Coordinates of C-alpha atoms and ligand atoms in Angstrom, one line a residue:
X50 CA 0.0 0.0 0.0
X51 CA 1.6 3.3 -0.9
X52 CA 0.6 7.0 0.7
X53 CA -1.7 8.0 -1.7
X54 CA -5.3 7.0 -0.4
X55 CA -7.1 6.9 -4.0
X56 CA -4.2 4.8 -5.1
X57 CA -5.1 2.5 -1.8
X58 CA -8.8 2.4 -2.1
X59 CA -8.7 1.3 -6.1
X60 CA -6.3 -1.3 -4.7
X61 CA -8.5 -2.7 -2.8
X62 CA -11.3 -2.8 -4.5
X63 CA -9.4 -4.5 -7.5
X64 CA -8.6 -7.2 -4.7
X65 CA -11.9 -7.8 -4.1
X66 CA -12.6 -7.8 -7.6
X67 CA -10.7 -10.5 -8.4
X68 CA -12.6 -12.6 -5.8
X69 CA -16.3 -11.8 -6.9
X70 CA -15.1 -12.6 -10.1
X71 CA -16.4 -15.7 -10.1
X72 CA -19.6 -15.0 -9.8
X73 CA -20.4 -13.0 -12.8
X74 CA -18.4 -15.5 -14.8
X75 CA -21.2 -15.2 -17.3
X76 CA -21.0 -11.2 -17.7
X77 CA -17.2 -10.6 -17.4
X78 CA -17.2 -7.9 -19.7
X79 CA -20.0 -5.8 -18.1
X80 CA -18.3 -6.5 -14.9
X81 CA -14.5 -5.1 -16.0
X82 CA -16.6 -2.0 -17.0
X83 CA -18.1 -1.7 -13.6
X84 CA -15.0 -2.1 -11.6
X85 CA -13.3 0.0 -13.9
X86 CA -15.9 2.8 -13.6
X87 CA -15.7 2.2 -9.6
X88 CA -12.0 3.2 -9.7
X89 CA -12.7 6.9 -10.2
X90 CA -15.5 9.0 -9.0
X91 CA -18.3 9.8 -11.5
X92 CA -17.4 13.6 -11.1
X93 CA -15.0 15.7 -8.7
X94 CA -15.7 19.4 -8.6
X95 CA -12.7 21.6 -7.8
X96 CA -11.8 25.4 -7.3
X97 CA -10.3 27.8 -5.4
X98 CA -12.8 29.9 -2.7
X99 CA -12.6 33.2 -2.4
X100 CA -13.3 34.4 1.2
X101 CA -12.7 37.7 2.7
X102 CA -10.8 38.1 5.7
X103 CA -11.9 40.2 8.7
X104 CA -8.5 42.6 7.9
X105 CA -10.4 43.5 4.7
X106 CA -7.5 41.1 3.0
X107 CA -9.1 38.4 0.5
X108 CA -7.5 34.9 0.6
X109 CA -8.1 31.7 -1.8
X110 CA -8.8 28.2 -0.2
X111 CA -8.6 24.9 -2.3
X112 CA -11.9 23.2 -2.1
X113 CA -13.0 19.9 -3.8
X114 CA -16.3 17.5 -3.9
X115 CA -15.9 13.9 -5.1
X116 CA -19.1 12.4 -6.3
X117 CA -17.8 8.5 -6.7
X118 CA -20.9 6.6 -7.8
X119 CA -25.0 7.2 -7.5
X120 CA -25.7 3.8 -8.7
X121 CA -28.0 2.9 -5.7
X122 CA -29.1 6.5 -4.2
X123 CA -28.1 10.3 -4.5
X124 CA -24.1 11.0 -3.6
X125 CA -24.2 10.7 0.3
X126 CA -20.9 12.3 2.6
X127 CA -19.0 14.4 4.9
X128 CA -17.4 17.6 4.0
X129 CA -13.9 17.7 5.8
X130 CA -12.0 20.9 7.0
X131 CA -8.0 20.5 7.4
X132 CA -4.8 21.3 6.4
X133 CA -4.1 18.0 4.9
X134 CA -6.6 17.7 3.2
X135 CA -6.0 16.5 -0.8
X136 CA -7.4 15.4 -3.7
X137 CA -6.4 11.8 -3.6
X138 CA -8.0 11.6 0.0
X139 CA -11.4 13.0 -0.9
X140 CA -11.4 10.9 -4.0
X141 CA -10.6 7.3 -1.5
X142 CA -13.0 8.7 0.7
X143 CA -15.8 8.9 -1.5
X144 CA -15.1 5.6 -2.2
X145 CA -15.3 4.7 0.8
X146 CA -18.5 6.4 1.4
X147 CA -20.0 4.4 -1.5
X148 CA -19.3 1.1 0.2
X149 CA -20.4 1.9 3.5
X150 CA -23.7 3.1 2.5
X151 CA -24.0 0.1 0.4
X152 CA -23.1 -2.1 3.8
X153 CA -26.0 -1.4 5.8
X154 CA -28.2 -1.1 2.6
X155 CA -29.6 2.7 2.9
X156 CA -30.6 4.4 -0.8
X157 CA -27.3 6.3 -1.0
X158 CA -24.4 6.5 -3.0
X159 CA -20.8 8.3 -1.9
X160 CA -19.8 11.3 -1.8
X161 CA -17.1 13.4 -0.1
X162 CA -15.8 16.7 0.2
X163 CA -12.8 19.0 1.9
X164 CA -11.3 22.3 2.0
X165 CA -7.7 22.6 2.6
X166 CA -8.2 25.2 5.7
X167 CA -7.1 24.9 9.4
X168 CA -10.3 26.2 11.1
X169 CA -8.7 27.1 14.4
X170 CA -7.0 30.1 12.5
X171 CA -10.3 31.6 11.2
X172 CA -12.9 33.9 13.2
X173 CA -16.4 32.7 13.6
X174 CA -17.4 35.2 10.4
X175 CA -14.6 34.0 8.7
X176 CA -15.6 30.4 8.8
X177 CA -19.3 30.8 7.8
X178 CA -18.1 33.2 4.7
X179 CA -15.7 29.8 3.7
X180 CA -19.0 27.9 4.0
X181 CA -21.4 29.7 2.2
X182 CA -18.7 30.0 -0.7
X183 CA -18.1 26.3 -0.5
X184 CA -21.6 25.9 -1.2
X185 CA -21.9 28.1 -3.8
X186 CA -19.3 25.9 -5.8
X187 CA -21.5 23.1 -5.5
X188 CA -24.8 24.2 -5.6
X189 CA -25.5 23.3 -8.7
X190 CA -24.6 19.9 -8.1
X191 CA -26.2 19.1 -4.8
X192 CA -29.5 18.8 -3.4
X193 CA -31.9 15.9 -1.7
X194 CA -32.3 13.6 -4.7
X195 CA -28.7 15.0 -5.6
X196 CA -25.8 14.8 -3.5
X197 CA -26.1 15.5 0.1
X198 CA -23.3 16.7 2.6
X199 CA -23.0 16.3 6.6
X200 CA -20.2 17.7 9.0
X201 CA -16.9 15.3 8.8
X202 CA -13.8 16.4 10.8
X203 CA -13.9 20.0 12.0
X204 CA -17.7 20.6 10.7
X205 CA -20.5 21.2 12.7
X206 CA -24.3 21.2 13.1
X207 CA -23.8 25.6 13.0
X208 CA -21.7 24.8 9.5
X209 CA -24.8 22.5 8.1
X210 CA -27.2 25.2 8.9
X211 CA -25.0 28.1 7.5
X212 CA -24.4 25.9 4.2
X213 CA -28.6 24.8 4.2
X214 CA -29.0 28.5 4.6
X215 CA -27.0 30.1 2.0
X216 CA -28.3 26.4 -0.5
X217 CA -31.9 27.7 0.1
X218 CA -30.7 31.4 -1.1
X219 CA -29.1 30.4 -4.2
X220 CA -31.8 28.6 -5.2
X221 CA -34.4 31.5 -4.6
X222 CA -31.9 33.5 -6.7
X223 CA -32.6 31.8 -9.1
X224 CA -36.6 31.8 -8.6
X225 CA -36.5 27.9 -7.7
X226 CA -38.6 26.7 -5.5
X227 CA -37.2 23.2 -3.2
X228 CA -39.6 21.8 -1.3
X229 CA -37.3 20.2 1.4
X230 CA -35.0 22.3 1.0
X231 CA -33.3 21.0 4.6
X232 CA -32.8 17.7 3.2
X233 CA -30.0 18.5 1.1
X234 CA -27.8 18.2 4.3
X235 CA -27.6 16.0 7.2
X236 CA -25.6 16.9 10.4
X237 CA -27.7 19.7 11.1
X238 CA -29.0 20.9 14.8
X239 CA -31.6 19.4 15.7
X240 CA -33.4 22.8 15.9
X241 CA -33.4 23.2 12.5
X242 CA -34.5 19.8 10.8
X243 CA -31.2 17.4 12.5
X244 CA -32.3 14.2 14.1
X245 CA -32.7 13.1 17.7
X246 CA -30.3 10.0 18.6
X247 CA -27.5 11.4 15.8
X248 CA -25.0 12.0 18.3
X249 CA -25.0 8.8 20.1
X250 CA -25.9 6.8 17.0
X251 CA -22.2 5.8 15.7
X252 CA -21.6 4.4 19.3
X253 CA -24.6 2.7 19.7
X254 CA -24.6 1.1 16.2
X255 CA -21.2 -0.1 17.3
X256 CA -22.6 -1.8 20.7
X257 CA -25.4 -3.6 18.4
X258 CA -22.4 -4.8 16.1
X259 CA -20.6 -5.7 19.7
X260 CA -23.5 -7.6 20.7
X261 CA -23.9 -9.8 17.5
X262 CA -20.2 -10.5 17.4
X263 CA -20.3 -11.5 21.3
X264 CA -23.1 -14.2 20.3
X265 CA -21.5 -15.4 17.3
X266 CA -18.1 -15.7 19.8
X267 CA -20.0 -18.2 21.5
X268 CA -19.0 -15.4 25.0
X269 CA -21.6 -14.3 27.8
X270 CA -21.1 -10.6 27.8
X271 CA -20.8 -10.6 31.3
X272 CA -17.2 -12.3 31.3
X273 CA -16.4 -9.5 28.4
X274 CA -13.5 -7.2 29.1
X275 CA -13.3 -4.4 26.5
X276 CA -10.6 -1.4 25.9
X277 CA -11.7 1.6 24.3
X278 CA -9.0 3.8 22.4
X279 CA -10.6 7.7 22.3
X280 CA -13.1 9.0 24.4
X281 CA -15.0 11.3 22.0
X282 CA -18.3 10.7 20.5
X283 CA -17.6 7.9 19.2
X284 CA -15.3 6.4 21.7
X285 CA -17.3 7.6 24.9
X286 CA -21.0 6.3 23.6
X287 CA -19.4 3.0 22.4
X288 CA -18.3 2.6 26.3
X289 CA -21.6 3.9 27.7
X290 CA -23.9 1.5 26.0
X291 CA -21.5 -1.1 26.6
X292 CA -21.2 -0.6 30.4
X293 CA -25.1 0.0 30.1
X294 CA -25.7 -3.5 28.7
X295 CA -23.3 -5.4 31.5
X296 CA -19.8 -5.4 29.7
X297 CA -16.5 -4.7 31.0
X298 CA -15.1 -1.7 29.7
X299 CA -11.8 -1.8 31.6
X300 CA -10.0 0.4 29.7
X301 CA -10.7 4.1 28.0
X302 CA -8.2 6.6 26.7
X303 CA -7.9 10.6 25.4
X304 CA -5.1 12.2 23.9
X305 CA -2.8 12.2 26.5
X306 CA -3.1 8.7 28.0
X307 CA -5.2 5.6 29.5
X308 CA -6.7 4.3 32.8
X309 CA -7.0 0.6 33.2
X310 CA -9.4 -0.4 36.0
X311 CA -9.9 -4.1 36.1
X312 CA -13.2 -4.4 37.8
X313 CA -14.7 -2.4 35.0
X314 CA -15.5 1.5 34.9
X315 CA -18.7 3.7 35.7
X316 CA -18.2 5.3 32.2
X317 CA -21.0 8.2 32.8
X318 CA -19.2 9.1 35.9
X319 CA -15.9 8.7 34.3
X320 CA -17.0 11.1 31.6
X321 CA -17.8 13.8 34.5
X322 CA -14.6 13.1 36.4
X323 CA -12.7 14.3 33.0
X324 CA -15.0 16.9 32.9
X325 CA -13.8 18.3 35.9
X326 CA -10.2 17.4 35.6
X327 CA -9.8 18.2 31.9
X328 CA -7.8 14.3 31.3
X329 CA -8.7 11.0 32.5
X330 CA -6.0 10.3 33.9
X331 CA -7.6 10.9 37.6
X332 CA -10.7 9.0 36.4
X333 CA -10.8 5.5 38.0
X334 CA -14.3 5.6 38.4
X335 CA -16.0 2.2 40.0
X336 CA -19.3 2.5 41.0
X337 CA -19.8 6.0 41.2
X338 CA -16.8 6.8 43.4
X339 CA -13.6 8.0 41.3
X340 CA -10.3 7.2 42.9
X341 CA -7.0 6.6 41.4
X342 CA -5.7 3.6 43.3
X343 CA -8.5 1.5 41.8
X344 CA -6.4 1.3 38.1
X345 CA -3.5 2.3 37.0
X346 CA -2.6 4.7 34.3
X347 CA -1.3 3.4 30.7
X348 CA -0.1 4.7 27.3
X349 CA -2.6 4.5 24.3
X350 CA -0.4 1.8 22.8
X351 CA -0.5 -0.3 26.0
X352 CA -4.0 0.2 25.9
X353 CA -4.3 -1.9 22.6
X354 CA -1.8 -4.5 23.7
X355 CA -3.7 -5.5 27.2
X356 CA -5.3 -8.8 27.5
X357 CA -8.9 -8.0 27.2
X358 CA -11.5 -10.0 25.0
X359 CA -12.0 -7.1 22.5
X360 CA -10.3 -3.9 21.4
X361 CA -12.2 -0.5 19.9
X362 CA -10.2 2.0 18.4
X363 CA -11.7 4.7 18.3
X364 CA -9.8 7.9 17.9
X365 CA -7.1 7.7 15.2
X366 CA -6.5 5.9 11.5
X367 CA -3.0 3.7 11.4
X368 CA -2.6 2.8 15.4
X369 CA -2.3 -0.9 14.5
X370 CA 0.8 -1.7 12.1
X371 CA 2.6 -4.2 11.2
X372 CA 4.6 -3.1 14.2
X373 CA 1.9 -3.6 17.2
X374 CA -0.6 -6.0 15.8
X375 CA 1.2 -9.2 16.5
X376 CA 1.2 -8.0 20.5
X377 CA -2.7 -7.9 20.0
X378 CA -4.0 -9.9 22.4
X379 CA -7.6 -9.3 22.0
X380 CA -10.2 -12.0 20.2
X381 CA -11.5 -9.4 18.5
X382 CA -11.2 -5.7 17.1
X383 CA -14.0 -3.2 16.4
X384 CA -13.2 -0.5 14.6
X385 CA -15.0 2.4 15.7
X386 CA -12.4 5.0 13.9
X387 CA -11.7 4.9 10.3
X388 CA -8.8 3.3 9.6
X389 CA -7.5 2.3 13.0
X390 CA -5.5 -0.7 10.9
X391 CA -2.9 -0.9 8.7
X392 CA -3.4 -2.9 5.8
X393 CA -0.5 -4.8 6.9
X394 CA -1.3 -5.3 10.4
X395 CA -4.9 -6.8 8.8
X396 CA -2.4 -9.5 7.6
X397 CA -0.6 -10.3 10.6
X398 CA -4.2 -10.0 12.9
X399 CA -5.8 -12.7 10.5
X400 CA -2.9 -15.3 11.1
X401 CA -3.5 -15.0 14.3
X402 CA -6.9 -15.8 14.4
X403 CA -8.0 -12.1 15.6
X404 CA -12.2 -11.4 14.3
X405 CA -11.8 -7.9 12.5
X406 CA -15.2 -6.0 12.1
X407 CA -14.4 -3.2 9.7
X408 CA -15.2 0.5 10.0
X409 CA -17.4 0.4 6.4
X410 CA -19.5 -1.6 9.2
X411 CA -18.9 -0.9 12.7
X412 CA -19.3 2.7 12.6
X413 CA -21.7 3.2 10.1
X414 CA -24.6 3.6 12.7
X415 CA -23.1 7.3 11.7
X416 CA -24.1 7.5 8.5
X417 CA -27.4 5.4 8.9
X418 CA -29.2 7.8 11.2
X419 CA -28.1 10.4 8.2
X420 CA -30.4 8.5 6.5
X421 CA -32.8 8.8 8.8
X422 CA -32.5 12.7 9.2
X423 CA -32.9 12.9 5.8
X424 CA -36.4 10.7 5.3
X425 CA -37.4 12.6 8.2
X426 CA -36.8 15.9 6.5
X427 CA -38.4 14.8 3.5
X428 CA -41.4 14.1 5.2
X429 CA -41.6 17.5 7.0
X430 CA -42.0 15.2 10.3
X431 CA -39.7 14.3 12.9
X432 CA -39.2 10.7 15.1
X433 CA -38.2 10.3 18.9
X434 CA -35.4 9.7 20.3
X435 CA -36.8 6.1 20.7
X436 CA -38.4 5.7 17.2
X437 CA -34.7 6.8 15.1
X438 CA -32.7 3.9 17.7
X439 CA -35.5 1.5 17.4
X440 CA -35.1 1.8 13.4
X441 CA -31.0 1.8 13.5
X442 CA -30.8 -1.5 15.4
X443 CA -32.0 -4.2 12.8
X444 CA -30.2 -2.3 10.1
X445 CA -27.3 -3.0 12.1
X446 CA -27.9 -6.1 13.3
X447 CA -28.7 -7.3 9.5
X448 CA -25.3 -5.8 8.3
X449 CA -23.4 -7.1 10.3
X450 CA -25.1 -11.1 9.9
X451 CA -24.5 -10.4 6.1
X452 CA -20.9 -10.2 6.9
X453 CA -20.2 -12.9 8.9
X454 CA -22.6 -15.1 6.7
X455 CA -19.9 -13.9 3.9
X456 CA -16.9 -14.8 6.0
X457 CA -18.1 -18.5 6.9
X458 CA -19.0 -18.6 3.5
X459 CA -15.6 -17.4 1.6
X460 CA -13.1 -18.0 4.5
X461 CA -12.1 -14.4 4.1
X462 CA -11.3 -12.0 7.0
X463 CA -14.4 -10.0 8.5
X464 CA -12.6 -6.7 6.2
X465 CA -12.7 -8.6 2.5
X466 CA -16.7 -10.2 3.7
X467 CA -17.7 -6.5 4.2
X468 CA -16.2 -5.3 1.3
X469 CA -17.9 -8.2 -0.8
X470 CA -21.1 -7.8 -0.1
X471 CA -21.0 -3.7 -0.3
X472 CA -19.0 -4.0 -4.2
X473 CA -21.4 -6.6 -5.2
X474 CA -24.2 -4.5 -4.2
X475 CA -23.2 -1.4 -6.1
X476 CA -22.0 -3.6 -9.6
X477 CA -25.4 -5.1 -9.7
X478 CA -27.2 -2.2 -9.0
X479 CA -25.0 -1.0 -12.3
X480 CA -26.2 -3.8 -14.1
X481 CA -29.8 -3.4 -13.2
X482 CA -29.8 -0.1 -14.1
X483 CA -27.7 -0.8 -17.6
X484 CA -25.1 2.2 -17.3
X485 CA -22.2 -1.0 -18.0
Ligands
NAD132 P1 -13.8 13.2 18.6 O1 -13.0 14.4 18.2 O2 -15.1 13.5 19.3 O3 -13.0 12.3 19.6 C1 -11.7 11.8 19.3 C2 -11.1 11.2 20.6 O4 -9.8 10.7 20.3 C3 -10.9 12.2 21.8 O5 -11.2 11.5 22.9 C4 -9.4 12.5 21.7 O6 -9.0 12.8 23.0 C5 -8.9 11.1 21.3 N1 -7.6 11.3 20.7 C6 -7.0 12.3 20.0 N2 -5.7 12.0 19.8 C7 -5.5 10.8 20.3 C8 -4.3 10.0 20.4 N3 -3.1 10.4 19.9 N4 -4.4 8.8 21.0 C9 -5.6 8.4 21.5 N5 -6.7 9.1 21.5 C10 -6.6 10.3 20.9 O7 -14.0 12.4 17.3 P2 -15.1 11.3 17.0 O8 -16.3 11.9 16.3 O9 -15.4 10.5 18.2 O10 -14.4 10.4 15.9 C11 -13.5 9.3 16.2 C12 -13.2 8.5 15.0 O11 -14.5 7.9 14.6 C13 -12.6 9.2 13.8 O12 -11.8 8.3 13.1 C14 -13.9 9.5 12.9 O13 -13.5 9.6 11.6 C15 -14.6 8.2 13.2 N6 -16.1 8.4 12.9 C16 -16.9 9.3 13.6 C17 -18.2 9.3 13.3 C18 -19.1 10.2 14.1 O14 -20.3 10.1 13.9 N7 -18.6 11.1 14.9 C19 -18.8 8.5 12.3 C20 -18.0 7.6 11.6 C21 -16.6 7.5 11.9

């Protein structure tokens, strides 16, 4: 695998390629043209913003929007502001985006897109007038039945309802009318058309992955010990519905370090204890009571290494390597981040009999109650709290049987299963639809 993440994704899916093959033995020359098409995006938009500074000064940003494939549904993904942004990584990540949506089997296609732009160095006004000229770039190009955008890293609800804002605008500019005009972007607060149960819903939709892997284990939860790298969104409501349910998380990290606690930690309470204290290091919280001789604190790489039944990353892409991943002593990874594993630590994990659920699948409870802000917006009507998790759960639980059926029945790793069943989805929805 080289540094270039396009380069990396069409890699991969050529290796799954070659092992679907088989299967449309009778259409090989449709298929080629599938996977071909699949190894670029159907369009990428591209320019340079012009946004004005608060000095009066005007300065140019480098935007992009990858639109990889709409074969099954609109163009569905994040839009991404940082400094390392590229081409080639919103390019692998719309590809990316196309798979996942295809894994849990919502209506969507993928999408991605990024601004090169460290938003810690722009003012509040600065940052919405980046926004609104981002979406002016792609407003011609976006829209419910379209291509719909939602926050990634560094965007927020307040960027989703300055971007639905200034959408609606250019449309009434040019005397269109949208009906739904809020479902052309997910993400959003939920005062203005987001969904109830979106910030916990990655988390959770990892827990219902962790329960359905824990039965298929042949384990009683109760005797599960789990380690949770990160304790963000993702991270900290992965550990909360697990401790809910009667697991063991015994381990849970931040930036600068991780607490072990053998019996198993209060995570609500822990989250308050690093409230107050700003790390977790202090936060050996048992019960309710915090205390710090009842763990011991650890590095985030001894956190992966400890002998617990199941690892989450869930903070950073490449913390398992080739390096690391034969001290893995866990049964089982879930990976909550994106890309928490190095293609060559995926090698050395399935020789040693470690079960790898993928992120495409594991953290796509994300992207899924997307989907379900969007139907909601559609419909001008909005669910419960209870109604949007009761809904996630079986699209979950049926995404995640899909892949291990795939696994038993290929004898591939829990990484190729996923990615068989998404690719197969998307080819055959090309087929149906005649475009190869
Ligand atoms: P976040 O910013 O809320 O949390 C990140 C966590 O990682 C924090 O606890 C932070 O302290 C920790 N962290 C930072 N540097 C670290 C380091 N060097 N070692 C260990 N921990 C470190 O982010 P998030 O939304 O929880 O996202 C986490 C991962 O999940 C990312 O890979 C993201 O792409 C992925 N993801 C998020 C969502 C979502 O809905 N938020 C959906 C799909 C995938």
């Amino acid at each position: 695998m080289s540094n270039d993440p396009h380069a990396n994704a069409v890699q991969q899916l050529h290796q799954v390629a070659e092992l679907l093959r088989p299967q449309y033995a009778d259409q090989a020359d449709r298929f080629d043209q599938a996977i071909t098409k699949l190894s670029e995006p159907d369009r990428v938009i591209e320019a340079e913003l012009s946004v004005k500074m608060d000095d009066g000064s005007t300065k140019q940003f480098q935007a992009y929007r990858a639109q990889h494939n709409n074969a099954r549904g609109p163009y569905k993904g994040g839009i991404r502001y940082h400094q390392d942004v590229s081409l080639s990584e919103v390019k692998a990540l719309s590809t990316w985006m196309t798979w996942k949506c295809a894994v849990t089997g919502i209506p969507y296609g993928g999408g991605k897109g990024g601004v090169i732009v460290n938003p810690r160095e722009l003012s509040t006004g600065e940052l919405e007038r980046l926004s609104r000229a981002y979406v002016q770039l792609v407003a011609d190009h976006i829209g419910p039945w379209q291509d719909i955008p939602a926050p990634d890293v560094n965007t927020t609800g307040q960027i989703m309802a300055w971007m639905v804002d200034e959408y609606q605008q250019a449309l009434q500019s040019k005397g269109q009318l949208l009906e739904n005009p809020l479902a052309t972007f997910t993400g959003k607060p939920v005062m203005l058309g987001g969904s109830e149960g979106r910030e916990e819903a990655t988390g959770l939709g990892g827990v219902f992955v962790l329960e359905e892997l824990v039965a298929k284990l042949g384990l009683r939860k109760q005797d599960v010990s789990i380690a949770v790298q990160g304790f963000g969104n993702v991270g900290y409501w992965f550990a909360y519905h697990a401790d809910r349910l009667g697991y063991r998380v015994v381990a849970v990290s931040d930036s600068k370090g991780a607490i072990y606690v053998e019996k198993g930690l209060d995570v609500a309470k822990t989250l308050e204890c690093k409230k107050k204290f700003g790390s977790i290091a202090e936060c050996m919280c048992v019960d309710g009571v915090c205390d710090p001789s009842q763990g011991k604190v650890l590095t985030n790489a001894e956190l992966l290494e400890l002998p617990v039944d199941i690892i989450v990353p869930a903070a950073l892409e490449n913390v398992i390597t080739a390096e690391n991943a034969g001290r893995i002593q866990a049964k089982a990874i879930i990976e909550m981040a994106n890309g928490p594993v190095t293609p060559e630590a995926d090698e050395i994990l399935a020789k040693n009999g470690v079960v790898l659920v993928p992120d495409v699948l594991a953290n796509a409870g994300g992207v899924t109650t997307s989907y379900f802000e969007w139907v909601q917006n559609l419909q001008g009507y909005s669910w419960t709290h209870e109604e949007v998790i009761s809904k996630l759960k079986p699209l979950m639980v049926k995404a995640f049987g899909e892949m291990w059926a795939m696994r038993e029945q290929t004898n591939q790793p829990g990484r190729m299963a996923t990615y068989m069943t998404a690719i197969k989805r998307v080819v055959d929805a090309m087929m149906l639809r005649g475009v190869v």
